XYZ file of N, CA and C in Angstrom:
645
model
N -14.128 34.888 7.096
C -14.805 34.279 8.070
C -14.535 34.420 9.476
N -13.741 35.056 9.663
C -13.146 35.484 10.972
C -14.794 36.027 11.143
N -14.915 37.523 10.615
C -15.941 38.356 10.349
C -17.196 37.486 11.160
N -17.537 36.532 10.065
C -18.686 36.037 9.345
C -19.370 34.893 11.820
N -17.751 34.666 11.489
C -18.512 34.310 12.540
C -18.258 34.295 14.078
N -17.729 36.297 14.200
C -17.925 36.853 14.988
C -19.583 37.166 14.784
N -20.033 37.802 14.377
C -21.590 38.535 13.745
C -23.045 36.851 14.460
N -21.876 35.829 13.974
C -22.877 34.127 14.553
C -22.790 33.565 16.041
N -21.375 35.099 16.512
C -21.719 34.640 18.070
C -22.253 35.981 18.585
N -22.254 37.096 18.220
C -23.258 38.026 18.217
C -24.107 37.623 18.404
N -25.080 36.946 17.648
C -26.534 36.646 17.242
C -26.648 35.335 18.199
N -26.338 35.601 19.471
C -26.367 34.038 20.198
C -26.432 32.786 19.834
N -25.484 31.989 19.335
C -24.416 30.939 19.274
C -24.714 30.067 20.534
N -25.035 28.644 20.495
C -24.726 28.050 21.849
C -23.051 27.816 22.291
N -22.496 28.275 22.514
C -21.362 27.756 23.266
C -21.108 26.159 22.958
N -21.368 25.162 22.889
C -21.479 24.027 22.695
C -21.600 23.989 21.302
N -21.807 24.652 20.564
C -21.654 24.630 18.990
C -20.384 24.859 19.368
N -19.746 26.314 19.921
C -18.790 27.210 18.907
C -17.209 25.539 19.748
N -17.875 25.557 20.991
C -16.787 23.848 21.027
C -16.657 23.018 20.821
N -17.333 22.662 20.064
C -17.225 21.985 18.957
C -16.807 21.436 18.140
N -16.738 23.652 17.796
C -16.523 23.621 16.353
C -15.114 23.824 16.465
N -15.156 24.370 17.656
C -12.869 23.920 18.162
C -12.515 22.213 18.337
N -13.261 22.307 18.217
C -13.232 20.875 18.450
C -12.632 19.948 17.688
N -13.709 20.283 16.073
C -12.930 19.881 14.637
C -11.814 20.646 14.456
N -12.109 21.829 13.691
C -11.324 22.905 13.521
C -10.367 22.945 12.930
N -9.289 22.437 15.778
C -7.849 22.685 15.577
C -7.750 21.275 15.017
N -7.573 20.019 14.330
C -7.322 18.057 14.703
C -7.530 18.732 12.302
N -9.072 19.642 12.424
C -8.559 19.785 10.344
C -7.694 20.594 9.809
N -7.137 21.591 10.413
C -6.684 22.696 10.352
C -5.557 22.088 10.097
N -4.461 20.682 11.552
C -3.678 20.345 11.265
C -3.386 19.997 10.126
N -4.779 18.476 9.188
C -4.039 17.630 8.640
C -4.301 18.491 7.724
N -4.678 19.743 6.791
C -5.005 20.853 5.612
C -3.985 20.887 5.246
N -2.895 21.065 6.404
C -1.839 21.948 5.979
C -0.751 21.441 5.780
N -0.817 19.164 5.920
C -0.307 18.704 5.880
C -0.812 17.967 4.410
N -1.979 17.986 4.237
C -2.216 17.469 2.735
C -1.667 18.413 2.273
N -1.696 19.735 1.680
C -1.430 21.265 1.402
C 0.300 20.718 0.842
N 0.998 20.888 1.978
C 2.575 20.221 1.694
C 2.245 19.157 0.617
N 1.158 17.907 0.047
C 1.493 16.931 -0.425
C 1.006 17.375 -1.421
N 0.678 18.647 -1.684
C 0.485 18.652 -3.385
C -1.779 18.144 -3.126
N -2.477 17.845 -2.195
C -3.058 17.359 -2.296
C -4.505 18.329 -0.997
N -3.620 19.243 -1.751
C -5.357 20.454 -2.179
C -5.092 22.275 -2.137
N -6.337 21.248 -3.576
C -7.156 22.323 -5.364
C -6.672 24.280 -4.219
N -7.615 24.137 -3.118
C -7.187 25.981 -3.159
C -6.550 26.273 -1.932
N -4.820 25.750 -1.836
C -4.001 26.269 -0.916
C -2.954 25.225 -1.618
N -2.329 26.516 -1.249
C -0.864 26.028 -2.841
C 0.245 25.887 -1.375
N 0.886 25.066 -2.271
C 1.802 24.516 -1.458
C 1.989 25.597 -0.327
N 3.039 26.989 -1.834
C 4.189 28.493 -1.044
C 4.027 29.000 -0.232
N 1.505 28.498 -0.084
C 1.589 29.707 1.567
C 0.735 28.797 2.195
N 1.462 26.334 2.562
C 1.878 26.001 3.677
C 2.971 26.267 4.282
N 3.907 25.851 3.513
C 5.482 26.534 3.625
C 5.552 27.463 4.285
N 4.423 29.113 4.283
C 4.878 29.787 4.274
C 4.222 29.592 6.507
N 3.814 28.597 6.574
C 3.109 28.039 7.584
C 3.215 27.948 8.401
N 4.415 26.675 7.948
C 4.915 25.907 8.280
C 6.468 26.305 8.637
N 7.556 27.740 8.239
C 7.695 28.797 7.913
C 7.832 29.884 9.442
N 6.820 29.675 9.702
C 6.684 30.478 10.997
C 6.763 29.304 12.339
N 6.238 28.286 12.146
C 6.199 26.637 13.047
C 7.873 27.012 13.559
N 8.387 26.724 12.578
C 9.577 25.566 12.383
C 10.879 27.257 11.479
N 10.164 28.697 12.718
C 11.596 29.877 11.924
C 13.308 29.302 12.185
N 13.571 28.718 12.767
C 14.937 28.019 13.359
C 15.438 27.438 12.390
N 14.968 26.373 12.017
C 14.945 25.615 10.929
C 16.070 26.887 9.387
N 16.427 26.105 8.398
C 17.781 26.850 7.735
C 16.582 26.601 6.291
N 15.811 24.913 6.615
C 14.903 24.888 5.046
C 13.663 25.679 4.651
N 13.678 27.101 5.638
C 12.950 28.166 5.338
C 13.263 29.459 5.320
N 14.342 29.414 5.376
C 15.931 30.797 5.402
C 14.847 32.308 4.810
N 14.689 31.384 3.571
C 14.428 32.830 2.172
C 13.082 33.248 2.187
N 12.309 32.518 2.972
C 10.906 33.115 3.337
C 10.164 33.458 4.752
N 11.168 33.471 5.420
C 11.093 34.679 6.284
C 11.923 35.219 6.555
N 12.881 35.859 5.699
C 13.267 37.499 5.493
C 12.722 38.870 4.704
N 11.695 38.076 4.152
C 10.926 39.774 5.170
C 10.447 40.090 5.942
N 9.269 39.051 7.050
C 10.042 39.515 8.368
C 11.042 39.768 8.534
N 11.750 39.542 8.810
C 13.352 39.555 9.639
C 13.661 40.851 9.374
N 13.748 41.648 8.098
C 13.778 43.166 7.631
C 12.952 43.756 8.286
N 11.373 43.441 8.078
C 10.494 43.974 9.018
C 10.592 44.499 10.168
N 11.276 43.558 10.837
C 10.843 43.071 12.498
C 12.748 44.570 12.986
N 13.883 43.584 11.330
C 15.510 44.685 11.997
C 14.925 45.982 11.641
N 13.529 46.789 10.556
C 13.624 47.883 10.245
C 12.405 48.623 11.259
N 11.051 47.573 12.319
C 10.464 47.854 13.701
C 11.902 48.601 14.423
N 13.101 47.235 14.445
C 13.885 48.018 15.781
C 14.522 49.222 15.735
N 14.960 49.702 14.289
C 16.332 50.107 14.345
C 15.100 51.767 13.851
N 13.869 52.117 14.570
C 12.610 53.128 14.485
C 13.654 53.634 16.428
N 13.485 52.696 16.723
C 13.996 52.815 18.384
C 12.636 53.916 18.997
N 12.164 54.556 19.147
C 11.818 55.019 20.130
C 11.068 56.412 19.668
N 12.219 57.109 18.797
C 10.800 57.620 17.669
C 11.755 57.657 16.898
N 11.893 57.226 16.617
C 12.103 56.416 15.271
C 13.399 57.766 13.846
N 13.200 57.446 12.656
C 13.906 57.460 12.677
C 13.645 59.341 11.424
N 12.754 59.563 11.723
C 11.663 60.559 10.797
C 10.802 60.638 9.820
N 9.689 61.271 9.756
C 9.201 61.241 8.807
C 9.979 61.300 7.870
N 9.392 60.274 6.400
C 10.325 60.625 4.856
C 10.996 60.071 5.177
N 11.851 60.028 5.407
C 13.714 59.933 5.883
C 14.661 59.676 4.130
N 14.900 59.971 3.633
C 15.073 58.907 2.575
C 17.023 58.096 2.309
N 17.600 57.904 4.058
C 18.840 57.067 3.604
C 18.449 55.993 3.480
N 20.171 55.499 2.796
C 19.431 54.181 1.906
C 19.324 53.254 2.791
N 19.407 52.581 4.165
C 19.495 52.028 4.646
C 18.138 51.798 5.193
N 16.943 52.612 4.673
C 15.858 52.311 5.102
C 15.551 51.125 4.772
N 13.703 51.106 4.891
C 12.999 49.847 3.880
C 12.711 50.756 2.538
N 11.988 51.395 2.823
C 11.944 51.967 1.656
C 13.229 52.279 0.067
N 13.923 52.770 0.383
C 14.980 52.740 -0.350
C 15.649 51.989 -0.598
N 16.151 50.933 0.975
C 17.310 49.579 0.317
C 17.094 48.094 -0.644
N 15.686 48.795 -1.053
C 15.039 47.206 -1.318
C 14.625 46.480 -0.137
N 14.418 46.286 1.014
C 15.234 44.981 2.242
C 13.676 44.241 2.233
N 12.474 45.453 1.902
C 10.788 44.680 1.722
C 10.483 44.474 0.185
N 10.296 44.194 -0.267
C 9.125 43.998 -2.101
C 8.720 44.968 -2.117
N 6.939 44.741 -0.472
C 5.833 45.077 -0.343
C 5.623 46.338 -0.002
N 6.347 47.191 0.746
C 6.622 48.340 1.813
C 5.431 49.253 1.611
N 4.715 48.955 1.573
C 3.865 49.997 1.083
C 2.775 49.971 0.994
N 2.493 48.118 0.878
C 0.992 47.596 1.290
C 0.809 46.113 2.686
N 1.649 45.092 2.462
C 2.288 44.138 3.632
C 2.543 45.053 4.911
N 3.823 45.610 3.876
C 4.883 45.252 5.613
C 4.786 46.875 5.689
N 3.610 47.881 5.003
C 3.777 49.546 5.847
C 4.182 50.149 7.249
N 3.619 48.461 8.334
C 3.668 49.221 8.738
C 5.443 48.603 10.072
N 6.594 48.642 9.031
C 7.429 48.755 9.005
C 7.334 49.703 8.832
N 7.754 50.120 7.541
C 8.133 51.921 7.276
C 7.563 52.421 8.758
N 6.504 52.460 9.482
C 6.056 53.333 10.412
C 7.129 53.260 11.433
N 7.089 52.009 11.886
C 8.403 51.289 13.086
C 9.452 52.191 13.044
N 9.482 52.373 11.834
C 11.426 52.950 11.139
C 11.484 54.131 11.096
N 10.221 54.820 10.712
C 10.058 56.218 10.998
C 9.754 56.862 11.691
N 8.777 55.749 12.768
C 8.015 57.306 13.018
C 8.427 56.011 15.359
N 8.591 55.688 15.366
C 9.263 54.476 15.992
C 8.257 53.598 17.158
N 8.677 53.794 17.895
C 7.805 52.620 18.762
C 6.205 53.582 19.206
N 7.424 55.720 18.983
C 5.890 56.117 19.776
C 5.004 56.370 19.036
N 4.933 56.534 17.290
C 4.253 56.325 16.552
C 3.901 54.752 15.655
N 4.247 54.173 16.326
C 3.313 52.774 16.628
C 2.097 52.621 16.622
N 2.383 52.719 18.128
C 1.611 52.976 18.945
C 0.471 53.630 18.792
N 0.863 55.174 18.670
C -0.143 55.783 18.296
C -1.286 56.042 17.071
N 0.207 54.405 15.763
C -1.351 53.576 14.850
C -3.128 52.523 16.177
N -2.136 51.786 16.635
C -2.772 50.770 17.539
C -3.561 52.088 18.141
N -3.822 53.177 18.261
C -4.418 53.354 19.175
C -5.210 54.292 19.028
N -5.529 54.876 17.105
C -6.001 54.810 16.745
C -7.604 53.965 16.905
N -6.962 52.345 16.148
C -7.196 51.932 15.192
C -8.573 51.058 17.084
N -7.492 52.154 18.027
C -8.332 50.895 19.465
C -9.836 51.909 18.981
N -9.144 53.065 19.499
C -10.892 53.985 18.652
C -11.801 54.011 18.016
N -11.007 53.518 17.033
C -12.144 52.726 15.639
C -13.455 51.190 15.901
N -12.049 50.737 16.969
C -12.968 49.823 16.888
C -14.240 49.811 18.831
N -13.204 51.053 18.923
C -14.877 50.678 20.035
C -15.557 51.453 20.179
N -15.431 52.809 18.790
C -16.454 53.083 18.059
C -17.933 52.887 18.272
N -17.458 51.554 16.694
C -17.538 50.533 16.225
C -18.986 48.965 17.590
N -18.345 49.110 18.343
C -18.407 48.430 19.282
C -19.724 48.995 20.315
N -19.676 50.297 20.172
C -19.266 51.295 21.397
C -21.536 51.588 20.614
N -22.259 51.985 19.262
C -22.730 51.570 18.553
C -23.400 50.314 17.708
N -22.450 49.250 18.642
C -23.950 47.913 17.946
C -23.803 47.579 19.315
N -23.283 48.013 20.609
C -23.937 47.641 21.897
C -25.180 48.389 22.953
N -24.384 49.689 21.944
C -25.592 51.510 22.567
C -27.069 51.783 22.282
N -26.439 51.779 20.237
C -26.590 52.854 19.676
C -27.892 51.918 17.714
N -27.382 50.840 18.432
C -27.706 50.266 17.560
C -29.745 50.251 17.672
N -31.093 50.225 16.730
C -31.952 50.441 16.684
C -32.413 48.801 17.348
N -32.397 47.790 16.020
C -32.293 46.361 15.910
C -30.787 45.573 16.054
N -31.358 44.108 15.898
C -29.969 42.924 15.654
C -29.448 43.301 14.394
N -29.803 42.883 13.759
C -29.299 44.011 12.196
C -28.016 44.290 11.774
N -29.057 45.811 13.179
C -27.755 46.935 12.775
C -26.585 46.593 14.140
N -26.931 45.892 14.658
C -25.517 45.307 15.838
C -24.794 44.459 15.290
N -25.202 44.024 14.484
C -24.796 42.797 13.569
C -24.021 43.812 12.864
N -24.139 44.395 11.755
C -23.883 45.343 11.098
C -22.061 45.673 11.718
N -22.518 45.932 13.339
C -21.563 47.463 13.708
C -20.368 46.287 13.535
N -20.584 45.012 14.918
C -19.645 44.017 15.193
C -19.188 43.418 14.438
N -20.183 43.472 12.755
C -19.097 42.221 12.329
C -17.528 43.439 11.348
N -18.409 44.426 11.983
C -17.370 46.238 11.320
C -16.303 45.839 11.894
N -16.759 45.812 12.456
C -15.384 45.771 14.909
C -15.096 44.720 13.911
N -14.580 43.381 13.900
C -14.121 42.550 13.878
C -13.510 42.185 12.727
N -13.846 42.442 11.168
C -13.766 42.696 10.183
C -12.190 43.853 10.425
N -12.281 45.083 10.357
C -11.051 45.736 11.390
C -10.705 45.725 12.234
N -10.302 44.775 13.486
C -9.565 44.487 13.850
C -9.423 43.561 13.879
N -9.419 42.250 13.397
C -8.604 41.281 12.712
C -7.767 41.548 11.259
N -8.152 42.444 10.365
C -7.200 42.861 9.834
C -5.432 43.637 9.934
N -6.187 45.136 10.500
C -5.378 45.764 11.403
C -4.035 44.983 12.266
N -5.248 43.538 13.573
C -4.292 42.721 13.835
C -3.125 42.012 13.315
N -3.592 41.433 11.818
C -2.792 40.357 10.929
C -2.129 41.197 10.146
N -2.755 41.716 9.851
C -1.324 42.410 9.021
C -0.226 43.658 9.765
N -0.446 43.741 11.458
C 0.773 44.500 13.023
C 1.059 43.124 12.786
N 0.512 42.000 12.913
C 1.679 40.329 13.755
C 2.103 39.814 11.904
N 2.196 40.248 11.248
C 3.066 40.187 9.841
C 4.032 40.447 9.621
N 3.911 41.900 10.416
C 5.034 43.118 10.338
C 6.008 42.837 11.363
N 5.616 42.842 12.174
C 6.361 41.644 13.992
C 7.015 40.106 13.753
N 6.023 39.701 12.997
C 6.700 38.301 12.674
C 5.891 37.349 13.829
N 4.732 37.804 13.966
C 3.433 36.997 14.754
C 2.623 35.504 14.371
N 2.416 36.485 12.476
C 1.986 35.505 12.168
C 2.310 35.405 10.831
N 2.135 34.345 10.099
C 2.519 33.934 8.959
C 2.119 35.409 7.582
N 3.034 35.784 6.483
C 2.548 36.633 5.266
C 1.563 35.828 5.170
N 0.695 37.176 4.822
C -0.987 36.733 5.227
C -1.558 37.334 4.132
N -0.067 38.798 2.679
C -1.380 39.593 2.332
C -1.880 40.451 2.743
N -2.308 40.297 3.654
C -3.816 41.161 3.403
C -3.086 43.246 4.590
N -3.559 43.844 3.676
C -4.068 45.384 3.575
C -3.622 45.822 5.206
N -2.975 46.438 5.652
C -3.379 47.891 6.539
C -4.540 48.578 6.259
N -5.407 48.506 7.190
C -7.315 48.935 6.878
C -6.965 51.353 6.600
N -7.059 51.784 6.230
C -7.022 53.138 5.469
C -5.635 53.450 5.967
N -4.374 52.888 5.595
C -2.989 52.793 5.783
C -2.512 52.883 4.295
N -2.869 50.801 4.493
C -1.581 50.396 2.691
C -2.202 51.085 1.627
N -1.348 51.012 0.865
C -1.633 51.135 0.229
C -2.800 50.338 -1.406
N -3.578 50.258 -2.026
C -4.649 49.706 -2.395
C -5.983 50.443 -2.340
N -6.710 50.847 -3.489
C -8.124 51.257 -3.640
C -8.918 51.036 -3.320
N -9.110 49.633 -3.539
C -9.929 48.024 -3.346
C -10.091 48.102 -1.606
N -9.194 48.241 -0.746
C -9.775 47.770 0.523
C -9.735 49.082 1.352
N -8.875 50.346 0.996
C -9.521 51.517 1.086
C -10.833 52.012 1.125
N -11.148 52.149 0.000
C -12.931 51.769 -0.328
C -13.489 51.055 -0.125
N -13.754 49.678 0.701
C -14.446 49.269 1.002
C -14.680 49.388 2.444
N -12.539 49.914 3.518
C -13.328 50.193 4.324
C -14.531 50.976 4.879
N -14.376 52.082 3.868
C -14.607 53.357 4.262
C -16.547 53.322 4.193
N -16.980 52.709 2.869
C -17.754 51.896 2.322
C -18.889 52.088 3.963
N -17.493 50.393 4.076
C -18.367 49.429 5.952
C -18.343 50.462 7.538
N -17.092 51.456 7.577
C -17.609 53.165 8.301
C -18.620 53.926 8.107
N -18.705 53.298 6.567
C -19.733 54.207 6.424
C -20.826 54.051 7.254
N -22.034 52.555 6.572
C -22.456 52.540 7.098
C -23.166 52.131 8.821
N -22.174 51.935 9.343
C -21.438 51.736 10.577
C -22.261 52.747 11.562
N -21.882 54.092 11.169
C -21.998 55.436 11.722
C -23.853 55.842 10.535
N -24.191 55.191 9.885
C -25.911 54.653 9.442
C -26.438 54.365 10.656
N -26.208 53.243 11.178
C -26.850 52.258 11.760
C -26.922 53.230 13.934
N -25.882 53.947 13.507
C -25.710 54.886 15.155
C -26.848 55.871 14.869
N -26.578 56.220 13.626
C -27.882 57.752 13.020
C -29.210 56.757 13.544
N -29.142 56.240 13.661
C -30.732 55.564 13.068
C -31.645 55.044 14.342
N -30.809 55.283 15.205
C -31.841 55.971 15.857
C -32.000 56.661 17.173
N -32.185 57.867 16.446
C -32.400 59.216 16.816
C -32.976 59.161 15.481
N -33.273 58.561 14.983
C -34.774 58.184 13.758
C -36.140 57.221 13.958
N -36.037 57.735 14.963
C -37.052 56.401 15.525
C -38.562 57.474 16.276
N -40.145 57.262 15.916
C -41.163 57.727 16.725
C -41.022 57.774 17.313
N -40.884 58.053 18.512
C -41.550 57.776 19.706
C -43.017 58.309 19.923
N -44.126 57.335 20.017
C -44.740 57.255 19.604
C -46.504 57.259 21.632
């Protein structure tokens, strides 16, 4: 949804439509969460709504178990300090070997990065994503020869930005648990393959400009 909204924005939608969507979306989202907690929304499970409520009311004892994964993730990242404990360390106190996180290879892979490589490693990973994002946006703005290419490149930039931000935000306690993998890093073939396909299409869009014949 975020990717499609960004593509619609790049296509030139009126700001009046954007303001109207926000005015309807915010109270609509609040009503959706409330109805989900009551079990009235079939496509949004009650536990998913509880995750969102657990993030909003983090200090409440009612949601302690729901926040345990994120609390352990933040402790792991903090324990890495500046340079980390070392890549592939096998101490029992690590999140990998101590069973502090149930899905450290997918949803919480950034916690492993923060623990093993520290603040320096975390910043390096984010910088690499920033470079990929810049490449997509540069192709959309300067290399795409038509509107279709611009929309493809900007859509891929939105997908990469949102998915990487969402995964890191979950690991650092900003977002509730979402289950989104960290692009190119989290374990999982379908995510890796789809991201490679998307980046390949974007690079092809950038190359199309060189194939335009000047009459």
